[in-house]
Every structure is written in C-alpha cells, then in structure tokens.
Amino acid sequence: MKQKIILSWIGWLIVTVFAPETRSQNVIKADGYRGVWYFIGPTKNEYAYKYSGGLGTYPANHYPFSVYSPAVNKTFFCYGGVTDSTSRELCHMVGVFDHKTGLVSKPTLLLNKQTNDAHDNPVIQLDAQGYVWIFSTSHGTERPSFIHRSRQPYNIDAFEKIEATRLDEKGQRIPFDNFSYLQVYYQNGRGFLGLMTHYDRGVLVYGTNKPRRTTSAITSPDGISWSAWQDIGTIEEGHYQSSGQWRDKVGSAFNYHPNTKVGAGLDYRTNLYYVETRDVGQTWQTADGKPVQLPLTEITNPALVKDYKSLGLNVYISDVNYDPSGRPIILYVTSKGPEPGPTNGPYEWNVAHWTGIAWQIWPVTQSDHNYDMGSLYVEGNRWRIIGSVGAGPQPYGTGGDLVLLESRNRGKSWKTVKNITRNPARNQSYPRRPVAVHPDFYAFWADGNARQPSASYLYFCNQKGQVFQLPAKMQSDFEKPIPVPMP
C-alpha cells in the first residue's frame, strides 16, 4: 500500500511539474516601479520623434493593463518596465495593489523581452479561479510572444510558462508563440477571447516584404489550446483595432491603412469601423445587430461608422466603452497627417455613439499630438474621459498633462472638471482604465520626457483625480504609494 502511494505521488509530480503545456519559471522582485522610455521615427526637427516618451502602458491597442478582483479586493496590473532608469531593456513587470491595506507590492520581474520596443508591452487577465495571466506580445514576427500563468490564484510571486498551441489553416496544432496588439477578455464558462494582429507578407499591392497588419480574433477555453484565428479585416495594408466589453459582448473599433506606393499605409490610417460579437467570436454583427461576414475586404462595408478618407483625416482610436443599454461608444482622435507639430492639427478628440438608430459623432476637445490618448468611463448618465489633453512640459510631444473631462448629456457637450497632473519635467501618457475598475485605482499610466531619453515613473489616480506614484525604490515587499500633490 505504501509503495502504491509513493508511486502515485511520483506520477502526480511528473504530470504536474513536467506537463507539456506548462513550464515552471523562477521570477525575481524588482526594487521599485520604473517604466520603459521608447521612441520611434526620428523627425530631425524640434519635435525629435514621431512619438516618444514614457510608454509603459502603451499602446491603445493593448488591453488590459490592470484588472480589479472583488473576490480579494485587489487590483492586479502589468506594465513595460526597466530595472533602473539608465536601462532601455524592456522587462515585463507585474504588481498588485491591496485596496484594504492601501499597500502596493514590489513588482515581479516576469521576463526581459530582449528589446527596447514598447510595442512588446504585456497585458493581463484573471480567470474564474483567480489565476493571473500575463500575455507578452511582440511587435511583428521578429521576436516570440509568451503566455504565463501564476502558480497560485491571486498571487504574483511565481509564474509558469504556458506552452500554448493554436490551430493553423490546415487544422494542425502549432505553437501559439507570436501575437501582436493583443486585447484579451475572459468570460466565465466560455474562456478567453483575444483580439490580435498577425503580419502577412506577399499580399500587398506595393512591396513584397511590407506586411499587412491583419486584425483577427482567437479563442481558448483554458488559455492553453487556442482556436484558429479568424480574420476580422484585410482591407488594403491592414488595420489597428481597439476594443471594449459589456457583459457578454465584445466590440472592436478599427481604422484601415490605405495602399501606399512609398512609405507605410499605417501613417495614413483613416476611416472608423465597428463590429461586435456576443458569443466569443462565433458570429459577428454591426452595431445594429445585422450579421456581418468576416473578413471585411472592402473599404466601404456595413461596419463603416464614418468615412474620414474623403475628408483627408487620419484616425487614432483610444478606447471603446458602452452606455447603460450596451450601445457602443468609441473615443478617437483625428488629424491631418502623421508628423508631429501644429501643421497637422487640429488634433480633434471625438466620441462616436450608437444611439440604437444611428451613429452620433460629437467633438470632445483638442490636444496637440496624434498619440495623445484617453480612457472612457461610463457611470450611468455620467461619461468621463481621462486623457493627455494638456500640452505638458513638451508641447506637441506624446502625452502631456492629464485632464478629467465629463459629459452629462451622452457626449453632446463636455467640460473640464479637474486638471489631474501638472508635471514640470515629463509628459504623462496612456492613462488606462482597469477591467471592473475600482474607485481607488481608476487610471494607470506612465510619464517621460517626449523629446529625449529620460526616467519614467508609474502612477495611478482615484475616481476623484487624486494622483499617487508607485514607489521607484522600495525597501519593503509592500509599501504605500506616494501622494502627488498638484503644484
């Protein structure tokens, strides 16, 4: 009997520790919260870069960076960080804020992504059992992507690498080790739905090596075995999508990248489209509930919300949320072109709202950069936006000062209710709304100099707009965030 018990225990150990779908991984604790500084597209003028700065919670096409769990009264979050402020090596960091104690953990350093590219930033989700999932994305196909799951529910001290697979076009299982621009959702009893991008070459009119950014959906009941991806859009040079969730509905808002003989179509991204699913990607509809056949291949199609191509305007999508009836609201910025500076202004913020009859589009405000970004909150009849609307210390640079805007008439008019930040040295960028947002951890972002490499720090604010810095140097495993007074 004793021998059988020992053999059974050994068998369990082999299956558990050496199961092919997981691999244990030791992680370490970083000594504080510091974000990655990143740039792209040197402009060789006073604006320095196409966009740049503290981009630890970039881009708008990644979601979520934070998830609140009522079961343990904690907000779990991830970001693109560095081990010290002189480093440019992107590390995937995970933290947790305890709402009961008011303490934040030391960040767990999950992995070094072996790049400085903030497009490789991670996203986070929790499953029904409370396991914390980290999805490490990749910018294109040059680097691998990873999926990790916490070893214990509601705990970030140890993770295991998931050897995930997906179905290819022939129905064969292959490693699921490359995905870009991921937005990942979890529904109890249904599992994961990922909205992502894959890169296809040899399919464009101009440039055999230039990739099409193909937006897709992919699903998994357990985070280990994934479906084949289902393409959402294959129009010309591709798309960027941002998304949101309301109950069992997930919706994707996206632009398209026109064919360009010289340069990249993404620099002329335009038009606004929207589709949604209520059954984890099995079927898709437009906002009025009409079925739509995917992938979308034509510029003019039933998902079109607004034709901006004919107006000569670029479209940069920030966020998607829903009114109390589950009707989509899309927050986005329009401009005259990709280069920074006043020439391509005004940088107009808009909301597009499906009323149940038609799309209504209302102006919100103006800022000074294409990559100014905001998050949209819907609290009954009160709509709120936290975004980098203020110019900040580096005008016409990415980010700026964060402002809280509010509408009480379904987006028709907006007013500034609070200036959240006024940093004299660094622009604030990419304030992100948590899943199941808690009033005490309401938006999460990073700062950085938009003209030159700098230190970058991480912050959050509460529903009242009070700002707290996550400690850059921690002596204890848990410490109080640092209140940041307005000057």
CSV table of C-alpha atoms in Angstrom, one decimal:
chain,number,residue,atom,x,y,z
A,1,MET,CA,0.0,0.0,0.0
A,2,LYS,CA,2.8,2.4,0.9
A,3,GLN,CA,4.6,1.6,-2.4
A,4,LYS,CA,1.4,2.4,-4.3
A,5,ILE,CA,1.0,5.7,-2.6
A,6,ILE,CA,4.6,6.6,-3.3
A,7,LEU,CA,4.3,5.6,-7.0
A,8,SER,CA,1.0,7.6,-7.2
A,9,TRP,CA,2.7,10.7,-5.8
A,10,ILE,CA,5.6,10.3,-8.2
A,11,GLY,CA,3.1,10.0,-11.1
A,12,TRP,CA,1.3,13.2,-9.9
A,13,LEU,CA,4.6,15.0,-9.6
A,14,ILE,CA,5.6,14.1,-13.2
A,15,VAL,CA,2.3,15.1,-14.6
A,16,THR,CA,2.1,18.3,-12.6
A,17,VAL,CA,5.7,19.6,-12.9
A,18,PHE,CA,6.6,18.3,-16.3
A,19,ALA,CA,3.2,18.5,-18.1
A,20,PRO,CA,3.9,19.5,-21.7
A,21,GLU,CA,1.5,22.6,-21.6
A,22,THR,CA,3.4,24.3,-18.7
A,23,ARG,CA,6.9,25.0,-17.6
A,24,SER,CA,7.8,26.4,-14.2
A,25,GLN,CA,9.7,29.6,-14.1
A,26,ASN,CA,11.5,31.4,-11.3
A,27,VAL,CA,10.9,35.1,-11.1
A,28,ILE,CA,12.5,37.8,-9.1
A,29,LYS,CA,11.3,41.0,-7.5
A,30,ALA,CA,12.3,44.4,-8.9
A,31,ASP,CA,13.2,47.0,-6.3
A,32,GLY,CA,10.6,49.5,-7.5
A,33,TYR,CA,8.5,50.9,-10.3
A,34,ARG,CA,10.2,52.4,-13.3
A,35,GLY,CA,8.8,52.4,-16.8
A,36,VAL,CA,10.3,52.0,-20.2
A,37,TRP,CA,11.2,55.0,-22.3
A,38,TYR,CA,10.8,54.4,-26.1
A,39,PHE,CA,10.8,56.3,-29.3
A,40,ILE,CA,10.0,55.7,-33.0
A,41,GLY,CA,10.5,57.8,-36.1
A,42,PRO,CA,13.2,60.5,-35.6
A,43,THR,CA,11.9,63.7,-37.3
A,44,LYS,CA,15.2,65.7,-37.3
A,45,ASN,CA,13.3,68.8,-36.2
A,46,GLU,CA,12.3,70.4,-32.9
A,47,TYR,CA,9.8,67.7,-32.2
A,48,ALA,CA,12.5,65.0,-32.1
A,49,TYR,CA,10.4,61.9,-32.8
A,50,LYS,CA,7.1,60.8,-34.4
A,51,TYR,CA,6.2,59.7,-30.9
A,52,SER,CA,8.2,59.0,-27.8
A,53,GLY,CA,8.3,59.2,-24.0
A,54,GLY,CA,7.4,57.0,-21.0
A,55,LEU,CA,5.4,54.3,-22.7
A,56,GLY,CA,5.0,51.6,-20.1
A,57,THR,CA,1.2,51.4,-20.7
A,58,TYR,CA,1.3,51.9,-24.5
A,59,PRO,CA,-0.3,51.3,-26.9
A,60,ALA,CA,-4.1,51.8,-27.1
A,61,ASN,CA,-4.3,48.5,-29.0
A,62,HIS,CA,-3.1,46.6,-25.9
A,63,TYR,CA,-5.7,45.9,-23.2
A,64,PRO,CA,-6.0,45.4,-20.3
A,65,PHE,CA,-3.0,46.6,-18.2
A,66,SER,CA,-5.0,46.2,-14.9
A,67,VAL,CA,-7.8,44.1,-13.5
A,68,TYR,CA,-9.7,44.6,-10.3
A,69,SER,CA,-10.8,41.5,-8.4
A,70,PRO,CA,-13.7,41.9,-6.0
A,71,ALA,CA,-13.0,38.4,-4.6
A,72,VAL,CA,-9.8,39.6,-2.9
A,73,ASN,CA,-10.3,43.4,-3.2
A,74,LYS,CA,-7.1,43.9,-5.1
A,75,THR,CA,-6.1,45.4,-8.5
A,76,PHE,CA,-3.6,43.4,-10.4
A,77,PHE,CA,-1.6,45.2,-13.1
A,78,CYS,CA,1.3,44.9,-15.5
A,79,TYR,CA,3.5,47.3,-17.5
A,80,GLY,CA,6.6,47.7,-19.6
A,81,GLY,CA,9.4,48.5,-17.1
A,82,VAL,CA,13.1,48.7,-16.7
A,83,THR,CA,15.4,47.6,-13.8
A,84,ASP,CA,16.9,51.0,-13.4
A,85,SER,CA,16.4,54.4,-15.0
A,86,THR,CA,19.5,54.1,-17.2
A,87,SER,CA,18.3,50.9,-18.8
A,88,ARG,CA,16.3,50.7,-22.1
A,89,GLU,CA,15.8,46.9,-21.9
A,90,LEU,CA,12.0,46.2,-21.7
A,91,CYS,CA,11.1,44.0,-18.8
A,92,HIS,CA,7.6,42.7,-18.2
A,93,MET,CA,6.6,43.6,-14.7
A,94,VAL,CA,3.5,42.6,-12.6
A,95,GLY,CA,2.2,44.4,-9.5
A,96,VAL,CA,-0.8,44.3,-7.1
A,97,PHE,CA,-2.5,47.0,-5.1
A,98,ASP,CA,-4.4,45.9,-2.0
A,99,HIS,CA,-7.4,48.2,-1.5
A,100,LYS,CA,-7.9,47.1,2.1
A,101,THR,CA,-4.4,47.9,3.3
A,102,GLY,CA,-3.6,50.6,0.8
A,103,LEU,CA,-0.3,49.0,0.0
A,104,VAL,CA,1.3,48.1,-3.3
A,105,SER,CA,3.7,45.1,-3.8
A,106,LYS,CA,7.1,45.1,-5.1
A,107,PRO,CA,6.8,44.4,-8.8
A,108,THR,CA,7.5,40.9,-10.0
A,109,LEU,CA,10.0,40.9,-12.9
A,110,LEU,CA,8.5,38.2,-15.1
A,111,LEU,CA,10.9,38.4,-18.1
A,112,ASN,CA,13.3,40.5,-20.1
A,113,LYS,CA,11.8,40.8,-23.6
A,114,GLN,CA,15.3,41.4,-25.1
A,115,THR,CA,14.2,44.6,-26.8
A,116,ASN,CA,13.5,48.3,-26.1
A,117,ASP,CA,10.3,48.2,-28.1
A,118,ALA,CA,7.3,49.2,-26.1
A,119,HIS,CA,5.1,47.5,-28.7
A,120,ASP,CA,6.1,44.4,-26.9
A,121,ASN,CA,4.4,45.5,-23.7
A,122,PRO,CA,2.4,42.9,-21.8
A,123,VAL,CA,-1.3,42.6,-21.0
A,124,ILE,CA,-3.0,40.9,-18.1
A,125,GLN,CA,-6.2,38.9,-17.3
A,126,LEU,CA,-7.7,36.9,-14.4
A,127,ASP,CA,-9.6,33.7,-14.9
A,128,ALA,CA,-12.6,32.4,-12.9
A,129,GLN,CA,-10.3,30.7,-10.4
A,130,GLY,CA,-8.3,33.8,-9.8
A,131,TYR,CA,-5.1,32.8,-11.7
A,132,VAL,CA,-3.2,35.8,-13.1
A,133,TRP,CA,-2.4,35.5,-16.8
A,134,ILE,CA,0.3,37.6,-18.5
A,135,PHE,CA,0.4,37.8,-22.3
A,136,SER,CA,3.7,39.0,-23.6
A,137,THR,CA,3.1,40.5,-27.0
A,138,SER,CA,5.5,41.1,-29.9
A,139,HIS,CA,5.9,43.8,-32.5
A,140,GLY,CA,5.6,41.8,-35.7
A,141,THR,CA,7.3,38.5,-36.2
A,142,GLU,CA,10.9,39.2,-35.2
A,143,ARG,CA,10.5,38.2,-31.6
A,144,PRO,CA,8.5,35.5,-29.9
A,145,SER,CA,5.4,36.0,-27.7
A,146,PHE,CA,4.8,34.3,-24.4
A,147,ILE,CA,1.9,33.4,-22.1
A,148,HIS,CA,2.4,32.9,-18.3
A,149,ARG,CA,0.0,31.9,-15.6
A,150,SER,CA,0.5,32.4,-11.8
A,151,ARG,CA,1.2,29.3,-9.9
A,152,GLN,CA,-1.4,30.2,-7.3
A,153,PRO,CA,-4.7,32.2,-7.6
A,154,TYR,CA,-4.5,35.9,-6.8
A,155,ASN,CA,-0.7,35.7,-6.3
A,156,ILE,CA,2.1,37.2,-8.4
A,157,ASP,CA,5.1,35.7,-6.6
A,158,ALA,CA,5.6,32.8,-9.1
A,159,PHE,CA,4.5,32.1,-12.6
A,160,GLU,CA,4.7,29.2,-15.1
A,161,LYS,CA,5.2,29.5,-18.8
A,162,ILE,CA,2.3,28.1,-20.8
A,163,GLU,CA,3.3,26.1,-23.9
A,164,ALA,CA,0.2,27.3,-25.8
A,165,THR,CA,-0.8,26.0,-29.2
A,166,ARG,CA,-3.3,27.1,-31.9
A,167,LEU,CA,-4.8,25.6,-34.9
A,168,ASP,CA,-3.3,26.6,-38.3
A,169,GLU,CA,-5.1,26.9,-41.6
A,170,LYS,CA,-4.8,23.2,-42.1
A,171,GLY,CA,-6.3,22.3,-38.7
A,172,GLN,CA,-2.9,21.2,-37.3
A,173,ARG,CA,-1.8,22.3,-33.8
A,174,ILE,CA,1.2,24.5,-33.8
A,175,PRO,CA,2.9,26.7,-31.2
A,176,PHE,CA,1.0,29.9,-30.4
A,177,ASP,CA,4.1,31.9,-29.9
A,178,ASN,CA,3.6,35.1,-31.9
A,179,PHE,CA,0.8,37.7,-31.5
A,180,SER,CA,0.8,41.5,-31.8
A,181,TYR,CA,-1.5,44.3,-30.4
A,182,LEU,CA,-3.4,41.9,-28.1
A,183,GLN,CA,-6.6,42.8,-26.3
A,184,VAL,CA,-7.7,39.8,-24.2
A,185,TYR,CA,-11.0,39.2,-22.5
A,186,TYR,CA,-12.3,36.4,-20.2
A,187,GLN,CA,-15.9,35.2,-19.7
A,188,ASN,CA,-16.8,32.7,-17.1
A,189,GLY,CA,-17.8,29.4,-18.6
A,190,ARG,CA,-16.5,30.5,-22.0
A,191,GLY,CA,-12.8,31.2,-21.6
A,192,PHE,CA,-10.6,33.7,-23.4
A,193,LEU,CA,-11.3,35.8,-26.4
A,194,GLY,CA,-8.2,37.6,-27.9
A,195,LEU,CA,-8.4,40.4,-30.4
A,196,MET,CA,-4.9,40.5,-32.0
A,197,THR,CA,-2.9,41.3,-35.1
A,198,HIS,CA,-0.8,39.0,-37.3
A,199,TYR,CA,1.6,40.1,-40.0
A,200,ASP,CA,1.1,38.8,-43.6
A,201,ARG,CA,3.7,39.4,-46.3
A,202,GLY,CA,3.5,38.9,-50.0
A,203,VAL,CA,-0.2,40.0,-50.1
A,204,LEU,CA,0.1,43.8,-50.8
A,205,VAL,CA,-0.1,45.8,-54.0
A,206,TYR,CA,3.1,47.7,-53.2
A,207,GLY,CA,6.1,46.0,-51.5
A,208,THR,CA,6.5,42.2,-51.3
A,209,ASN,CA,8.2,42.5,-47.9
A,210,LYS,CA,5.9,45.1,-46.5
A,211,PRO,CA,3.4,43.4,-44.1
A,212,ARG,CA,-0.3,43.7,-43.9
A,213,ARG,CA,-1.4,44.1,-40.3
A,214,THR,CA,-4.3,41.7,-40.3
A,215,THR,CA,-6.8,42.1,-37.4
A,216,SER,CA,-8.1,38.8,-36.0
A,217,ALA,CA,-9.9,37.1,-33.2
A,218,ILE,CA,-8.8,33.9,-31.4
A,219,THR,CA,-10.4,31.9,-28.5
A,220,SER,CA,-9.4,29.4,-25.9
A,221,PRO,CA,-11.4,27.6,-23.1
A,222,ASP,CA,-8.3,27.3,-20.9
A,223,GLY,CA,-5.6,29.6,-22.2
A,224,ILE,CA,-3.5,26.6,-23.4
A,225,SER,CA,-5.3,25.3,-26.5
A,226,TRP,CA,-6.3,28.1,-28.8
A,227,SER,CA,-8.6,28.1,-31.9
A,228,ALA,CA,-7.5,29.1,-35.4
A,229,TRP,CA,-7.5,32.8,-35.7
A,230,GLN,CA,-10.5,34.4,-37.5
A,231,ASP,CA,-9.5,37.4,-39.6
A,232,ILE,CA,-11.7,40.5,-38.9
A,233,GLY,CA,-10.2,42.9,-41.5
A,234,THR,CA,-7.9,42.5,-44.5
A,235,ILE,CA,-8.5,45.9,-46.2
A,236,GLU,CA,-5.5,47.1,-48.2
A,237,GLU,CA,-2.5,47.4,-45.8
A,238,GLY,CA,-4.4,46.4,-42.7
A,239,HIS,CA,-5.8,47.9,-39.5
A,240,TYR,CA,-5.3,48.9,-35.9
A,241,GLN,CA,-8.1,47.9,-33.6
A,242,SER,CA,-9.1,48.9,-30.0
A,243,SER,CA,-12.0,47.2,-28.2
A,244,GLY,CA,-14.2,47.0,-25.2
A,245,GLN,CA,-16.6,44.7,-23.3
A,246,TRP,CA,-20.1,45.0,-22.0
A,247,ARG,CA,-21.5,41.8,-20.3
A,248,ASP,CA,-21.1,39.0,-22.9
A,249,LYS,CA,-20.5,41.5,-25.8
A,250,VAL,CA,-17.0,42.4,-27.1
A,251,GLY,CA,-16.7,45.0,-29.7
A,252,SER,CA,-13.8,46.1,-32.0
A,253,ALA,CA,-13.4,49.6,-33.4
A,254,PHE,CA,-10.7,49.9,-36.1
A,255,ASN,CA,-9.3,52.1,-38.9
A,256,TYR,CA,-7.7,50.9,-42.2
A,257,HIS,CA,-4.3,51.5,-43.7
A,258,PRO,CA,-4.5,52.5,-47.4
A,259,ASN,CA,-2.2,51.1,-50.0
A,260,THR,CA,0.8,53.4,-50.4
A,261,LYS,CA,3.5,53.1,-53.0
A,262,VAL,CA,6.0,54.9,-50.9
A,263,GLY,CA,6.1,54.6,-47.1
A,264,ALA,CA,3.6,52.8,-45.0
A,265,GLY,CA,-0.2,52.9,-45.1
A,266,LEU,CA,-0.3,53.0,-41.3
A,267,ASP,CA,0.9,56.6,-41.5
A,268,TYR,CA,-2.4,57.4,-43.3
A,269,ARG,CA,-4.7,55.3,-41.2
A,270,THR,CA,-8.2,56.5,-41.7
A,271,ASN,CA,-12.0,55.7,-41.5
A,272,LEU,CA,-13.7,54.3,-38.5
A,273,TYR,CA,-15.3,50.9,-38.4
A,274,TYR,CA,-17.1,48.8,-35.7
A,275,VAL,CA,-18.1,45.1,-35.3
A,276,GLU,CA,-19.1,43.1,-32.2
A,277,THR,CA,-19.6,39.5,-31.0
A,278,ARG,CA,-21.9,38.2,-28.3
A,279,ASP,CA,-20.8,34.6,-28.5
A,280,VAL,CA,-17.0,34.7,-28.1
A,281,GLY,CA,-16.3,35.2,-31.8
A,282,GLN,CA,-18.5,32.6,-33.3
A,283,THR,CA,-20.6,35.2,-35.0
A,284,TRP,CA,-20.2,38.9,-35.6
A,285,GLN,CA,-22.6,41.8,-36.1
A,286,THR,CA,-22.6,45.5,-36.8
A,287,ALA,CA,-23.9,47.9,-34.0
A,288,ASP,CA,-27.5,47.5,-35.2
A,289,GLY,CA,-27.3,43.7,-34.9
A,290,LYS,CA,-27.0,42.8,-38.5
A,291,PRO,CA,-24.8,39.8,-39.2
A,292,VAL,CA,-21.5,40.7,-41.0
A,293,GLN,CA,-19.3,38.3,-43.0
A,294,LEU,CA,-15.7,38.3,-42.0
A,295,PRO,CA,-13.1,39.2,-43.0
A,296,LEU,CA,-14.0,42.6,-44.2
A,297,THR,CA,-12.2,43.2,-47.5
A,298,GLU,CA,-13.7,46.4,-49.0
A,299,ILE,CA,-13.2,50.0,-47.8
A,300,THR,CA,-17.0,50.6,-48.0
A,301,ASN,CA,-18.7,47.9,-45.9
A,302,PRO,CA,-21.5,47.5,-43.4
A,303,ALA,CA,-19.2,48.1,-40.4
A,304,LEU,CA,-18.3,51.6,-41.6
A,305,VAL,CA,-19.1,54.2,-38.9
A,306,LYS,CA,-17.6,57.3,-40.6
A,307,ASP,CA,-15.7,57.9,-43.8
A,308,TYR,CA,-12.7,60.0,-42.9
A,309,LYS,CA,-10.7,59.1,-46.1
A,310,SER,CA,-12.8,61.6,-48.1
A,311,LEU,CA,-12.1,64.3,-45.5
A,312,GLY,CA,-8.3,63.7,-45.7
A,313,LEU,CA,-8.1,62.9,-42.0
A,314,ASN,CA,-6.2,60.3,-40.0
A,315,VAL,CA,-7.9,58.3,-37.3
A,316,TYR,CA,-6.3,57.2,-34.0
A,317,ILE,CA,-8.6,55.1,-31.8
A,318,SER,CA,-8.2,55.4,-28.0
A,319,ASP,CA,-10.9,53.4,-26.3
A,320,VAL,CA,-14.3,51.6,-26.6
A,321,ASN,CA,-17.0,51.5,-23.9
A,322,TYR,CA,-20.7,51.1,-23.7
A,323,ASP,CA,-23.7,53.1,-22.4
A,324,PRO,CA,-26.0,51.6,-19.8
A,325,SER,CA,-28.0,49.9,-22.6
A,326,GLY,CA,-24.9,48.2,-24.1
A,327,ARG,CA,-24.6,50.5,-27.1
A,328,PRO,CA,-21.0,51.2,-28.1
A,329,ILE,CA,-19.1,54.5,-27.7
A,330,ILE,CA,-15.8,55.0,-29.5
A,331,LEU,CA,-13.2,57.6,-28.4
A,332,TYR,CA,-10.7,58.6,-31.0
A,333,VAL,CA,-8.5,61.4,-32.4
A,334,THR,CA,-8.4,62.8,-35.9
A,335,SER,CA,-5.7,64.9,-37.6
A,336,LYS,CA,-4.4,65.9,-41.0
A,337,GLY,CA,-1.3,63.7,-41.0
A,338,PRO,CA,1.3,61.6,-39.2
A,339,GLU,CA,4.0,64.1,-38.4
A,340,PRO,CA,4.0,65.9,-35.1
A,341,GLY,CA,3.6,69.6,-34.8
A,342,PRO,CA,0.9,72.2,-35.4
A,343,THR,CA,0.8,71.7,-39.2
A,344,ASN,CA,-1.3,68.5,-38.9
A,345,GLY,CA,-3.7,70.0,-36.3
A,346,PRO,CA,-6.2,70.3,-35.0
A,347,TYR,CA,-5.9,67.1,-33.1
A,348,GLU,CA,-9.6,66.6,-32.6
A,349,TRP,CA,-11.0,64.3,-29.9
A,350,ASN,CA,-14.4,62.8,-30.8
A,351,VAL,CA,-16.9,60.2,-29.5
A,352,ALA,CA,-19.0,58.1,-31.8
A,353,HIS,CA,-22.1,56.8,-30.1
A,354,TRP,CA,-24.5,54.3,-31.5
A,355,THR,CA,-27.9,55.5,-30.3
A,356,GLY,CA,-29.9,52.5,-31.3
A,357,ILE,CA,-30.9,54.2,-34.6
A,358,ALA,CA,-27.7,55.8,-35.9
A,359,TRP,CA,-24.1,56.8,-35.1
A,360,GLN,CA,-23.9,60.2,-33.5
A,361,ILE,CA,-20.5,61.8,-33.5
A,362,TRP,CA,-19.6,64.6,-31.1
A,363,PRO,CA,-16.4,66.7,-30.7
A,364,VAL,CA,-14.9,66.5,-27.2
A,365,THR,CA,-11.8,68.6,-27.1
A,366,GLN,CA,-8.4,69.2,-28.9
A,367,SER,CA,-4.9,68.3,-27.9
A,368,ASP,CA,-1.5,68.6,-29.8
A,369,HIS,CA,-0.4,65.1,-30.8
A,370,ASN,CA,-1.7,62.1,-32.7
A,371,TYR,CA,-0.6,59.8,-29.8
A,372,ASP,CA,-2.4,61.7,-27.1
A,373,MET,CA,-4.7,59.0,-25.6
A,374,GLY,CA,-7.5,58.8,-23.2
A,375,SER,CA,-9.8,56.3,-21.5
A,376,LEU,CA,-13.5,56.5,-21.5
A,377,TYR,CA,-15.6,55.8,-18.4
A,378,VAL,CA,-19.4,55.3,-18.4
A,379,GLU,CA,-21.1,55.6,-14.9
A,380,GLY,CA,-24.8,55.8,-15.5
A,381,ASN,CA,-25.6,59.0,-17.3
A,382,ARG,CA,-22.1,60.4,-16.5
A,383,TRP,CA,-19.5,59.9,-19.1
A,384,ARG,CA,-15.9,60.7,-18.2
A,385,ILE,CA,-12.6,60.8,-20.1
A,386,ILE,CA,-9.1,60.9,-18.5
A,387,GLY,CA,-6.7,61.9,-21.2
A,388,SER,CA,-3.5,63.7,-22.1
A,389,VAL,CA,-5.3,66.8,-23.3
A,390,GLY,CA,-3.0,69.4,-21.7
A,391,ALA,CA,0.2,70.4,-23.6
A,392,GLY,CA,2.5,69.5,-20.8
A,393,PRO,CA,6.2,70.4,-20.5
A,394,GLN,CA,6.9,69.1,-24.0
A,395,PRO,CA,4.2,70.7,-26.2
A,396,TYR,CA,3.5,68.8,-29.5
A,397,GLY,CA,5.0,65.7,-27.9
A,398,THR,CA,3.4,62.4,-27.0
A,399,GLY,CA,1.2,62.9,-23.9
A,400,GLY,CA,1.0,66.0,-21.8
A,401,ASP,CA,-0.9,66.9,-18.7
A,402,LEU,CA,-3.9,64.7,-17.8
A,403,VAL,CA,-7.3,66.2,-17.7
A,404,LEU,CA,-10.6,64.8,-16.4
A,405,LEU,CA,-13.5,65.7,-18.8
A,406,GLU,CA,-17.2,65.0,-18.2
A,407,SER,CA,-20.4,64.8,-20.1
A,408,ARG,CA,-23.9,64.6,-18.7
A,409,ASN,CA,-25.8,64.6,-22.0
A,410,ARG,CA,-24.5,61.4,-23.7
A,411,GLY,CA,-21.4,63.0,-25.2
A,412,LYS,CA,-23.0,66.1,-26.8
A,413,SER,CA,-21.0,68.5,-24.7
A,414,TRP,CA,-18.0,68.2,-22.4
A,415,LYS,CA,-16.4,70.2,-19.7
A,416,THR,CA,-13.2,70.0,-17.8
A,417,VAL,CA,-13.8,69.1,-14.2
A,418,LYS,CA,-10.3,68.6,-13.0
A,419,ASN,CA,-6.7,69.1,-14.1
A,420,ILE,CA,-5.2,65.8,-12.8
A,421,THR,CA,-1.5,66.4,-13.4
A,422,ARG,CA,0.9,69.3,-13.9
A,423,ASN,CA,4.4,67.8,-14.1
A,424,PRO,CA,7.1,70.4,-14.8
A,425,ALA,CA,9.6,67.9,-16.3
A,426,ARG,CA,7.8,65.0,-18.0
A,427,ASN,CA,4.7,64.4,-20.1
A,428,GLN,CA,2.1,61.9,-18.8
A,429,SER,CA,0.9,59.4,-21.4
A,430,TYR,CA,-1.5,56.5,-22.0
A,431,PRO,CA,-3.8,56.6,-18.9
A,432,ARG,CA,-5.5,53.2,-18.9
A,433,ARG,CA,-8.9,52.1,-17.5
A,434,PRO,CA,-8.8,48.8,-15.4
A,435,VAL,CA,-11.2,46.0,-16.0
A,436,ALA,CA,-14.0,46.1,-13.3
A,437,VAL,CA,-12.5,49.4,-12.3
A,438,HIS,CA,-12.4,50.2,-8.5
A,439,PRO,CA,-12.7,53.9,-7.5
A,440,ASP,CA,-9.4,53.9,-5.7
A,441,PHE,CA,-7.4,52.6,-8.7
A,442,TYR,CA,-9.1,54.4,-11.5
A,443,ALA,CA,-6.5,55.1,-14.2
A,444,PHE,CA,-2.9,53.8,-14.6
A,445,TRP,CA,-0.2,55.5,-16.6
A,446,ALA,CA,3.5,56.4,-17.0
A,447,ASP,CA,5.4,59.6,-17.6
A,448,GLY,CA,8.5,60.6,-19.5
A,449,ASN,CA,10.3,63.3,-21.5
A,450,ALA,CA,8.8,63.5,-25.0
A,451,ARG,CA,12.0,65.0,-26.6
A,452,GLN,CA,14.8,62.9,-25.2
A,453,PRO,CA,15.5,59.8,-23.2
A,454,SER,CA,14.6,60.2,-19.5
A,455,ALA,CA,13.5,58.4,-16.4
A,456,SER,CA,9.9,57.2,-16.5
A,457,TYR,CA,7.7,56.6,-13.4
A,458,LEU,CA,4.3,54.9,-12.9
A,459,TYR,CA,1.2,56.4,-11.4
A,460,PHE,CA,-2.4,55.8,-10.7
A,461,CYS,CA,-5.3,58.1,-9.7
A,462,ASN,CA,-8.5,57.5,-7.9
A,463,GLN,CA,-12.0,58.5,-9.1
A,464,LYS,CA,-11.6,61.9,-7.5
A,465,GLY,CA,-8.5,62.5,-9.6
A,466,GLN,CA,-6.0,62.3,-6.7
A,467,VAL,CA,-2.7,61.1,-8.0
A,468,PHE,CA,-0.3,58.5,-6.4
A,469,GLN,CA,3.2,57.5,-7.6
A,470,LEU,CA,4.1,53.9,-7.4
A,471,PRO,CA,7.4,53.9,-5.4
A,472,ALA,CA,10.5,53.9,-7.7
A,473,LYS,CA,12.7,52.5,-4.9
A,474,MET,CA,11.2,50.1,-2.3
A,475,GLN,CA,12.8,48.9,0.9
A,476,SER,CA,9.9,46.6,1.9
A,477,ASP,CA,7.8,44.0,0.0
A,478,PHE,CA,4.7,46.2,0.4
A,479,GLU,CA,4.7,50.0,0.7
A,480,LYS,CA,2.2,52.9,0.5
A,481,PRO,CA,2.0,54.6,-2.9
A,482,ILE,CA,3.2,58.2,-2.7
A,483,PRO,CA,0.6,61.0,-2.9
A,484,VAL,CA,1.4,63.5,-5.7
A,485,PRO,CA,0.0,67.0,-4.9
A,486,MET,CA,-0.9,69.4,-7.6
A,487,PRO,CA,1.6,72.3,-7.7
